[in-house]
XYZ file of C-alpha atoms in Angstrom:
634
model
C 95.645 137.464 156.039
C 98.403 139.835 157.090
C 98.559 143.086 155.130
C 101.508 145.458 154.965
C 100.100 148.399 152.978
C 96.929 150.459 153.068
C 95.174 150.024 149.697
C 94.419 153.140 147.682
C 91.896 151.341 145.474
C 88.680 149.896 146.805
C 89.232 146.145 147.375
C 86.996 143.483 145.848
C 84.567 142.433 148.603
C 81.684 140.397 147.103
C 80.270 139.006 150.348
C 80.564 142.312 152.205
C 78.939 144.202 149.349
C 75.817 142.071 149.734
C 75.382 143.009 153.413
C 73.268 146.125 153.924
C 71.638 144.804 157.083
C 72.852 142.251 159.653
C 69.954 140.009 158.656
C 71.771 139.392 155.374
C 74.907 138.478 157.323
C 72.877 135.970 159.342
C 71.758 134.233 156.156
C 75.339 133.194 155.356
C 76.837 129.823 156.263
C 79.256 129.576 159.201
C 81.982 128.658 156.750
C 81.625 132.015 154.955
C 82.251 134.162 158.005
C 86.040 133.907 157.744
C 85.848 135.391 154.243
C 83.453 138.110 155.443
C 85.917 139.044 158.167
C 88.819 139.193 155.725
C 86.869 141.361 153.297
C 85.778 143.621 156.145
C 89.388 144.047 157.291
C 90.507 144.935 153.757
C 87.687 147.430 153.428
C 88.514 149.094 156.757
C 92.137 149.474 155.658
C 90.979 151.151 152.459
C 88.330 153.354 154.106
C 90.611 154.531 156.914
C 93.182 155.535 154.330
C 90.563 157.651 152.578
C 89.091 159.308 155.665
C 91.683 158.991 158.408
C 90.482 158.193 161.892
C 90.693 155.453 164.478
C 92.545 152.490 163.123
C 94.091 149.816 165.343
C 91.062 149.232 167.551
C 88.810 148.683 164.531
C 91.137 146.119 162.965
C 91.208 144.304 166.291
C 87.451 143.700 166.540
C 86.632 142.587 162.996
C 85.925 138.934 163.842
C 84.227 139.879 167.096
C 81.868 142.288 165.333
C 80.986 139.741 162.657
C 80.237 137.116 165.313
C 78.094 139.484 167.390
C 75.879 140.575 164.507
C 75.690 136.986 163.255
C 74.538 135.576 166.587
C 72.350 138.341 167.995
C 69.154 139.692 166.510
C 70.246 143.295 166.147
C 68.834 145.894 166.391
C 66.206 144.303 168.648
C 69.034 142.777 170.655
C 71.202 145.626 171.862
C 74.916 145.965 171.187
C 76.433 148.683 173.382
C 79.949 149.745 172.390
C 82.216 151.320 174.963
C 84.185 154.417 173.862
C 83.399 153.728 170.198
C 86.948 153.790 168.805
C 86.201 150.287 167.512
C 82.775 150.888 165.931
C 83.754 151.177 162.249
C 83.139 147.462 161.476
C 79.800 147.769 163.261
C 78.851 150.767 161.126
C 79.860 148.979 157.930
C 77.735 145.919 158.720
C 74.702 148.021 159.630
C 73.948 149.820 156.377
C 76.695 152.457 156.354
C 79.289 150.671 154.232
C 79.391 153.219 151.412
C 79.306 156.160 153.814
C 82.212 155.004 155.950
C 84.744 157.053 153.965
C 82.858 160.184 155.087
C 83.444 159.422 158.753
C 84.678 162.379 160.835
C 83.984 164.845 158.031
C 81.372 167.576 157.783
C 77.928 166.083 157.096
C 79.492 162.617 157.184
C 79.290 159.780 159.681
C 80.092 160.547 163.311
C 83.427 159.409 164.682
C 81.630 157.353 167.327
C 78.280 155.546 167.629
C 75.473 158.106 167.556
C 71.808 157.359 168.241
C 70.587 159.888 165.686
C 72.636 158.175 162.974
C 71.298 154.625 163.173
C 68.924 152.403 165.157
C 71.880 150.044 165.510
C 73.777 152.664 167.532
C 72.018 151.982 170.798
C 73.995 154.476 172.871
C 76.014 157.546 171.963
C 79.582 157.286 173.222
C 83.020 158.819 172.938
C 84.024 158.706 176.585
C 85.190 155.511 178.221
C 83.540 153.035 180.576
C 79.860 153.857 180.062
C 78.681 150.730 178.225
C 77.901 148.459 181.172
C 75.876 151.142 182.967
C 73.941 151.993 179.814
C 73.463 148.347 178.872
C 72.222 147.518 182.352
C 69.730 150.350 182.074
C 68.462 148.935 178.795
C 68.191 145.414 180.200
C 66.292 146.509 183.296
C 64.012 148.739 181.224
C 63.127 145.888 178.867
C 62.527 143.609 181.850
C 60.157 146.208 183.334
C 58.311 146.450 180.007
C 57.970 142.642 179.815
C 59.864 142.758 176.514
C 63.221 141.138 177.277
C 66.058 141.074 174.802
C 69.754 140.267 174.833
C 71.945 143.203 175.790
C 75.643 142.852 174.991
C 78.196 145.409 176.218
C 81.559 145.378 174.455
C 84.192 146.838 176.782
C 87.959 147.104 176.391
C 90.404 146.183 179.115
C 91.467 149.835 179.282
C 87.876 150.948 179.894
C 87.586 148.413 182.697
C 90.135 150.380 184.707
C 87.517 153.057 185.391
C 85.475 152.727 188.570
C 82.212 153.316 186.723
C 82.527 149.957 184.966
C 82.748 148.115 188.271
C 79.945 150.156 189.798
C 77.742 148.923 186.955
C 78.887 145.304 187.283
C 78.182 145.348 190.998
C 74.665 146.667 190.341
C 74.053 144.138 187.553
C 74.668 141.319 190.007
C 72.420 142.975 192.583
C 69.565 142.918 190.046
C 70.482 139.509 188.595
C 70.239 141.268 185.251
C 70.276 139.434 181.943
C 73.390 141.075 180.617
C 76.396 139.920 178.603
C 79.665 141.796 178.965
C 82.289 141.074 176.318
C 85.696 142.011 177.672
C 87.869 142.771 174.660
C 91.328 142.281 176.124
C 94.155 143.606 173.967
C 96.346 144.908 176.802
C 95.795 148.413 175.464
C 93.661 151.471 175.943
C 95.285 154.139 173.779
C 98.562 153.526 175.536
C 99.445 150.152 177.041
C 97.262 149.113 179.949
C 98.704 149.560 183.407
C 97.883 148.602 186.957
C 96.606 145.712 189.014
C 93.636 144.964 186.779
C 95.898 144.442 183.766
C 98.020 142.049 185.830
C 94.900 140.165 186.870
C 93.908 139.645 183.239
C 97.402 138.393 182.521
C 97.091 135.946 185.401
C 93.805 134.599 184.060
C 95.356 134.191 180.650
C 98.394 132.349 181.906
C 96.487 129.782 183.964
C 96.367 127.568 180.912
C 92.639 126.752 180.779
C 89.440 128.367 179.673
C 85.846 128.258 180.834
C 83.757 127.254 177.835
C 80.089 126.551 177.226
C 78.593 123.561 175.488
C 75.732 123.617 173.014
C 73.238 123.513 175.873
C 74.760 126.578 177.503
C 76.436 124.612 180.294
C 79.856 125.717 181.493
C 82.877 123.458 181.532
C 86.641 123.870 181.837
C 89.045 122.750 179.145
C 92.753 123.312 178.500
C 93.729 125.879 175.919
C 97.013 126.433 174.116
C 99.469 128.749 175.810
C 98.751 131.764 173.621
C 101.219 134.581 174.126
C 99.800 137.455 176.100
C 100.640 140.850 174.578
C 101.721 142.331 177.867
C 104.467 144.658 179.014
C 106.230 143.269 182.081
C 103.244 141.277 183.308
C 104.377 138.473 185.582
C 102.720 135.089 185.731
C 100.310 134.774 188.629
C 98.920 131.301 188.284
C 98.388 131.116 192.014
C 95.773 133.897 191.928
C 93.160 132.947 194.501
C 90.129 133.646 192.352
C 88.715 135.216 189.258
C 87.656 138.811 189.895
C 84.572 138.599 187.702
C 83.386 135.406 189.336
C 84.026 136.947 192.737
C 81.763 139.867 191.839
C 79.041 137.444 190.784
C 79.299 137.182 187.018
C 79.390 133.878 185.187
C 82.805 133.943 183.516
C 83.690 132.365 180.155
C 87.033 132.499 178.421
C 89.555 133.568 177.619
C 88.883 132.933 173.928
C 90.791 133.858 170.789
C 88.947 136.963 169.632
C 90.079 136.388 166.044
C 88.549 132.918 165.764
C 85.159 133.862 164.360
C 83.962 130.242 164.251
C 84.613 129.687 167.940
C 83.108 133.063 168.865
C 79.867 132.139 167.093
C 79.690 128.886 169.040
C 80.280 130.682 172.336
C 77.712 133.433 171.752
C 75.060 130.992 170.548
C 75.571 128.905 173.668
C 75.549 131.923 175.988
C 72.158 133.016 174.676
C 70.711 129.945 176.409
C 71.861 131.186 179.811
C 70.488 133.990 181.969
C 71.891 136.454 184.467
C 75.126 138.464 184.333
C 77.636 136.810 182.013
C 81.139 137.905 181.047
C 82.976 136.656 177.971
C 86.718 137.296 178.001
C 88.230 137.483 174.516
C 91.813 138.222 173.603
C 92.419 140.370 170.519
C 95.352 142.159 168.942
C 95.087 145.874 168.274
C 95.847 146.482 164.609
C 95.215 142.810 163.760
C 95.936 141.944 160.132
C 98.038 145.042 159.352
C 101.669 144.362 160.144
C 102.807 147.935 160.963
C 99.872 148.428 163.361
C 100.454 145.097 165.076
C 104.076 146.108 165.653
C 103.254 149.662 166.820
C 99.663 149.860 168.109
C 100.168 153.217 169.845
C 101.243 155.057 166.694
C 98.478 153.366 164.717
C 95.742 154.114 167.248
C 94.575 156.672 164.689
C 95.865 157.750 161.302
C 95.437 160.659 158.927
C 94.369 160.480 155.321
C 97.100 158.744 153.371
C 96.958 161.335 150.577
C 96.916 164.343 152.891
C 99.647 166.884 152.113
C 102.024 167.644 154.963
C 102.055 171.349 154.167
C 105.735 171.632 154.973
C 107.143 172.476 158.381
C 104.504 173.239 160.993
C 104.835 174.872 164.414
C 105.012 172.569 167.431
C 101.780 171.215 168.868
C 100.587 172.673 172.128
C 100.877 169.210 173.673
C 104.568 169.216 172.697
C 104.985 172.670 174.222
C 103.487 171.288 177.420
C 105.769 168.242 177.350
C 108.897 170.341 176.847
C 107.903 172.710 179.637
C 107.197 169.760 181.942
C 110.722 168.386 181.468
C 112.328 171.797 181.917
C 110.343 172.599 185.056
C 111.038 169.170 186.549
C 114.767 169.573 185.928
C 114.849 172.589 188.218
C 112.319 171.474 190.839
C 112.406 167.986 192.325
C 108.964 168.493 193.873
C 107.260 168.210 190.471
C 105.328 164.976 189.832
C 103.259 164.417 186.690
C 99.965 162.547 186.366
C 97.986 161.427 183.325
C 94.786 159.362 183.034
C 95.992 157.073 180.220
C 96.975 159.868 177.823
C 100.767 159.882 177.950
C 101.275 160.164 174.195
C 98.360 162.498 173.507
C 99.379 164.876 176.273
C 103.016 165.065 175.120
C 104.488 163.253 178.134
C 106.575 160.523 176.488
C 109.854 162.389 176.954
C 109.062 163.168 180.592
C 108.112 159.543 181.306
C 111.505 158.395 179.986
C 113.513 161.142 181.666
C 111.756 161.009 185.045
C 110.173 157.556 185.376
C 109.954 157.771 189.177
C 107.997 161.006 188.900
C 105.532 159.905 186.213
C 102.151 158.389 187.124
C 99.837 156.931 184.473
C 96.728 156.054 186.466
C 94.806 154.451 183.545
C 91.334 155.658 182.552
C 90.513 157.086 185.959
C 90.120 160.843 185.786
C 88.489 161.163 189.199
C 91.331 159.249 190.795
C 93.917 161.319 188.900
C 92.645 164.570 190.416
C 92.397 163.271 193.978
C 95.764 161.519 193.660
C 97.237 164.933 192.862
C 95.464 166.387 195.879
C 97.044 163.770 198.131
C 100.487 164.483 196.728
C 100.010 168.197 197.307
C 99.103 167.507 200.943
C 102.640 166.162 201.380
C 104.328 169.280 200.061
C 104.909 168.158 196.476
C 103.754 169.999 193.355
C 101.744 167.667 191.104
C 100.876 168.520 187.514
C 97.811 166.865 186.005
C 97.795 166.609 182.203
C 94.235 166.065 181.061
C 91.920 166.837 178.154
C 89.197 169.394 178.799
C 86.455 166.920 177.909
C 87.854 164.356 180.364
C 88.346 166.769 183.260
C 84.542 166.960 183.269
C 84.627 163.473 184.798
C 86.760 164.707 187.685
C 84.720 167.812 188.439
C 83.607 166.863 191.949
C 87.202 166.043 192.800
C 88.363 169.377 191.357
C 85.933 171.208 193.637
C 85.991 169.145 196.798
C 89.437 167.585 196.914
C 91.579 170.316 195.335
C 89.951 173.754 195.332
C 88.102 173.529 198.659
C 91.395 172.715 200.366
C 93.263 175.254 198.208
C 95.862 172.647 197.291
C 98.791 173.383 195.027
C 97.850 171.432 191.897
C 98.587 172.558 188.332
C 96.277 171.472 185.508
C 97.482 171.388 181.905
C 94.171 171.266 180.051
C 94.596 170.094 176.468
C 92.089 169.952 173.585
C 90.293 173.073 174.805
C 87.692 174.489 172.439
C 86.641 172.695 169.280
C 88.473 169.533 168.260
C 87.266 169.114 164.707
C 86.729 165.602 163.419
C 86.286 163.942 166.829
C 83.045 165.863 167.245
C 81.009 166.931 170.276
C 82.056 164.129 172.653
C 85.632 165.399 172.654
C 85.085 169.153 172.402
C 86.415 171.218 175.289
C 83.579 173.719 175.225
C 82.688 174.085 178.889
C 85.830 174.338 181.018
C 85.741 178.112 181.580
C 82.193 177.763 182.847
C 82.737 174.815 185.137
C 86.045 176.080 186.527
C 85.540 179.816 186.960
C 82.673 179.309 189.399
C 84.986 177.395 191.761
C 86.665 179.467 194.496
C 90.481 179.516 194.642
C 90.886 178.580 190.957
C 93.174 180.519 188.625
C 92.436 180.040 184.906
C 94.636 181.118 182.008
C 94.381 180.841 178.225
C 97.407 181.519 175.973
C 97.273 183.315 172.641
C 100.266 181.372 171.285
C 102.732 178.613 172.137
C 105.276 180.856 173.869
C 102.631 182.344 176.100
C 101.467 178.780 176.827
C 104.918 177.935 178.177
C 105.045 181.070 180.319
C 101.527 180.467 181.634
C 102.356 176.890 182.593
C 105.331 178.227 184.554
C 103.063 180.861 186.140
C 100.482 178.252 187.113
C 103.186 176.048 188.606
C 104.663 178.939 190.590
C 101.237 179.893 191.961
C 100.583 178.420 195.407
C 97.148 176.946 194.811
C 95.002 175.324 192.106
C 95.726 176.788 188.682
C 94.809 175.738 185.151
C 96.152 176.554 181.710
C 93.774 175.573 178.918
C 95.185 175.313 175.423
C 93.856 174.080 172.067
C 94.462 170.941 170.092
C 97.038 170.986 167.348
C 99.826 173.334 166.323
C 100.637 176.769 167.606
C 100.725 179.942 165.535
C 104.454 179.829 164.827
C 105.995 182.281 167.301
C 109.434 181.803 168.793
C 109.357 179.983 172.114
C 111.557 181.565 174.763
C 113.562 179.053 176.757
C 113.658 181.325 179.796
C 110.511 181.024 181.899
C 108.873 184.126 183.376
C 106.049 184.373 185.896
C 103.229 186.523 184.525
C 101.531 189.056 186.753
C 98.409 187.409 188.091
C 95.220 188.652 186.432
C 96.993 191.109 184.132
C 95.859 191.516 180.526
C 97.753 193.223 177.710
C 96.720 195.430 174.817
C 98.065 193.742 171.689
C 96.677 196.015 168.972
C 95.511 199.644 168.753
C 94.280 200.665 165.322
C 93.267 204.291 164.750
C 93.627 205.078 168.476
C 92.760 208.765 167.933
C 89.399 208.057 166.339
C 86.364 209.569 168.049
C 84.633 206.163 168.004
C 86.331 203.220 169.706
C 85.592 199.484 169.817
C 87.340 197.286 172.376
C 87.741 193.579 171.677
C 88.455 191.454 174.751
C 89.884 188.254 173.279
C 90.677 185.034 175.105
C 93.178 182.332 174.204
C 93.051 180.969 170.672
C 90.877 183.834 169.406
C 93.373 186.628 170.051
C 95.289 186.465 166.763
C 92.184 186.236 164.555
C 90.624 189.099 166.535
C 93.597 191.260 165.583
C 93.080 190.318 161.946
C 89.370 191.160 162.153
C 90.122 194.443 163.901
C 92.514 195.552 161.158
C 89.926 194.853 158.478
C 87.186 196.618 160.438
C 89.261 199.761 160.911
C 90.080 199.818 157.193
C 86.392 199.668 156.237
C 85.044 202.167 158.780
C 86.073 205.355 160.509
C 86.431 203.648 163.850
C 89.273 202.849 166.188
C 89.671 199.259 167.349
C 91.620 198.055 170.340
C 92.327 194.335 170.922
C 93.135 193.058 174.399
C 94.717 189.690 175.080
C 92.889 188.985 178.330
C 95.193 186.087 179.313
C 93.282 185.375 182.539
C 89.697 184.181 182.688
C 89.995 184.195 186.471
C 90.967 186.571 187.910
C 89.877 189.013 185.220
C 91.858 192.179 184.708
C 89.087 194.323 186.157
C 91.155 197.490 186.220
C 91.874 197.153 182.507
C 88.140 196.940 181.782
C 87.440 199.977 184.001
C 90.149 202.030 182.304
C 89.049 201.122 178.790
C 85.344 201.593 179.429
C 85.647 205.361 179.577
C 86.671 205.567 175.907
C 84.876 202.490 174.547
C 81.623 202.708 172.589
C 81.247 198.957 172.052
C 82.771 196.020 173.905
C 83.219 192.660 172.165
C 84.289 189.451 173.902
C 85.632 186.577 171.790
C 86.355 183.039 172.992
C 86.483 179.466 171.692
C 84.131 178.311 174.424
C 80.394 178.187 175.011
C 79.002 181.715 175.298
C 76.750 180.692 178.157
C 78.806 180.791 181.338
C 82.041 181.508 179.526
C 84.658 184.231 179.700
C 82.338 186.774 178.092
C 79.784 186.026 180.787
C 82.455 186.790 183.378
C 82.998 190.198 181.749
C 79.249 190.838 181.678
C 78.954 189.988 185.371
C 81.779 192.340 186.311
C 80.417 195.228 184.243
C 76.951 194.758 185.730
C 78.345 194.698 189.251
C 80.396 197.849 188.604
C 77.438 199.510 186.839
C 79.509 200.027 183.713
C 76.759 200.610 181.177
C 78.213 199.996 177.734
C 76.977 198.043 174.695
C 78.568 194.589 174.656
C 78.344 191.527 172.436
C 79.650 188.064 173.303
C 81.081 185.873 170.533
C 81.705 182.198 171.172
C 80.223 178.754 170.693
C 76.431 178.471 170.449
C 74.191 176.650 172.897
C 74.197 173.445 170.876
C 76.352 170.371 170.319
C 78.373 170.868 167.158
C 78.799 167.966 164.766
C 82.143 166.946 163.368
C 83.972 168.811 160.616
C 87.479 170.148 160.265
C 88.482 172.603 162.966
C 88.553 175.483 160.474
C 85.132 174.570 159.093
C 83.664 174.496 162.588
C 85.149 177.894 163.421
C 83.715 179.326 160.214
C 80.280 177.868 160.959
C 80.363 179.429 164.448
C 81.553 182.803 163.173
C 84.799 182.543 165.115
C 87.249 182.906 162.239
C 88.477 186.383 161.305
C 85.701 186.913 158.745
C 82.990 185.805 161.149
C 84.282 188.007 163.954
C 84.485 190.963 161.561
C 80.903 190.417 160.366
C 79.523 190.144 163.903
C 81.259 193.306 165.097
C 80.264 195.169 161.952
C 76.587 194.249 162.364
C 76.599 195.325 166.000
C 78.420 198.562 165.195
C 76.151 199.524 162.340
C 73.066 198.668 164.389
C 74.303 200.791 167.262
C 74.816 203.708 164.895
C 71.476 203.039 163.169
C 73.046 202.641 159.755
C 70.937 200.625 157.315
C-alpha cells in the first residue's frame, strides 16, 4: 500500500506482533509474507514518527529484510548490514519490536546495528562499505572452524562506490569464499548516486533481461519487464561489454524487484544451493510505500519526531554557515573548488553546487579519494576546499598525512560534526580529530566559539598557504551576528574573552576550545560568585599552533590552569597545552576537561554533555573540586 501520512497511533499489526524471533517468521506461509511486509512498513512509519531517525532507507528494504530472515537461518546464518541506516526492519523482526521507539535515545536502541545489543547484529556499523570485508572474514573463519554457514552482506549502491567494497570482493574471489552479496540498488546513498559505477548499474538494468536461478540453483537468463530506473541523467548503455561483477568473478543474479517478497524468497532459497561468491542485484525505492518520501528521498533520509516542538527561530546551523562562506569566497576567487564525499546536503553545499556547478565535485563515498583529489588540484595552483565530517576524515588519514601535509599543499578542510553528535552515537562522533591532526607537521587547526568566528576562521584557513582545518560542531550556532566582511585572523593568536574579579589574589585561568568557550564563561561567572577567586577565560581559537606566548604571560599570575574541549582528553587540545608547559618547565597545577577514554552511547547532545561534565554545571563542579583540593578545603 501507499501511505501519505505518518500515523500517530500504533497500527494494528497482528502477524508482526506474533514475531519475536525470526523462527516465528519462518513458520508462516509464503502467502502471508506480503501482509507481514505491509504491517512492518506501517509499524516503521509509526515508530519513526515517535523516535525520529533514519527513514527512507528503512522503508526501502522492508520486503528484502522479510525475505532474508525467512530464507536464512539467522542468527546462525549471518546477515551483515552495510552502514546500518536500513536496519530498523531487521531490529523489529529480531526481538526488538517494542523497543524500536527508543532508538537513538539515551538507554534505548542504538541507531545502527550493535553487537552488544543483539546476537542478530553480527557486525557493528555506522560507516559505509565495511560489510563485504566483515562478511568475508566471518565466512573464512567458519570455513577454518569446519562450521560453515551462509553469510549474506547487504550493501547499497552508494556504499559500493568505496574502494574497500571492491577490495573485499576481489579477495572473496581469490578465496572462492561462500559469500552472498545483496546489492540493494536504489540509485541513492544519502544524496543521489554519482559516477561510473552508478552508470554501470543503469546499463545492467536497461539491458532488458535478468539472470535468475531455478529451484535447483541453476542460473538461466529470462526477459524482464522494462522497469523504470530511478536515475538522474543515466544514459542507456546496452552495449556494455560485460557485467562488472561477473568480470571480477562473482556469480551474478538479477536485477530483481526488491519489493516482490515472493520472488525474493524464491531467489534466496535457490541461491542457498550454490557455493562460491554470489551477487544478487535487487532494485528498491528509497522511501517505498510513503508517498512524500518516494517523491523526495533526500529530505526524508532522516526525520525528527513528528511531535517535536520547533522552539521558534533558531540560529543558523554551522553547516549553513560553511555553505554561505563557501559561496562568498568562491565569488571572489575563481581558484576555489569544492569537494564532498557524498555529503552535499549534510555539509551545506546545495547552494554552492547550483551556483558553481563546474567547481563542485561530489566524489561519492570515497573519503580517501576526496583528500588526494584535493591534493592533485592544489598541485596545479588551485585552492580546493574539502567538506567532510570529522568521523569520515578518519578514513582519509593516510592521505591527509602523505598526500597533503607532507607536500605542504594548499588544501582547506571544513570539518563538520566535530565533538559529540547526540543520537547518532559513537560511530559518528568527531572525538579524535584534534589528536590525529595536531601530530601532523604543517597542519593548522582552528575551532570557533560561535558561528561568526567560524566564518572568519574558514576565511583564515583559505587564505593560509598550506593545509588548514576548521572543525565545527553539528547543529545550530549560539546566535551571534554573522559579519559579512571576512577578516584573516592572526595565526595562533588566542583572545581573553572574560576576566572576572581580575584583582583577586587567587586566579584561575580557563583555556577553552571551540564549542566549550561560551559555557566556560558561564561556569567562570558562577565560580567567581561562589568563591573569592578571580577567573579568566581564554578563547584559544587555535589548537595548532597554540598561542604559547599567551600561556607564558598568564602563567605568572595563574594558580590553576583548566583546559576545556569537546574532544577526547587523551591526545587532545589539553594534552597540547600540557606538552608545551612541560617543555617550558612551567610548573602549575592543571586539569584537563574533555571526553573520557570510552565510546559514548547515544543520547541527546545536551544529555551527553551533562554526562561528560562538559556543560556549564559540570565544568563548574570540576573546577571547584580541583580548586578546593588545591587549597585543602574539606
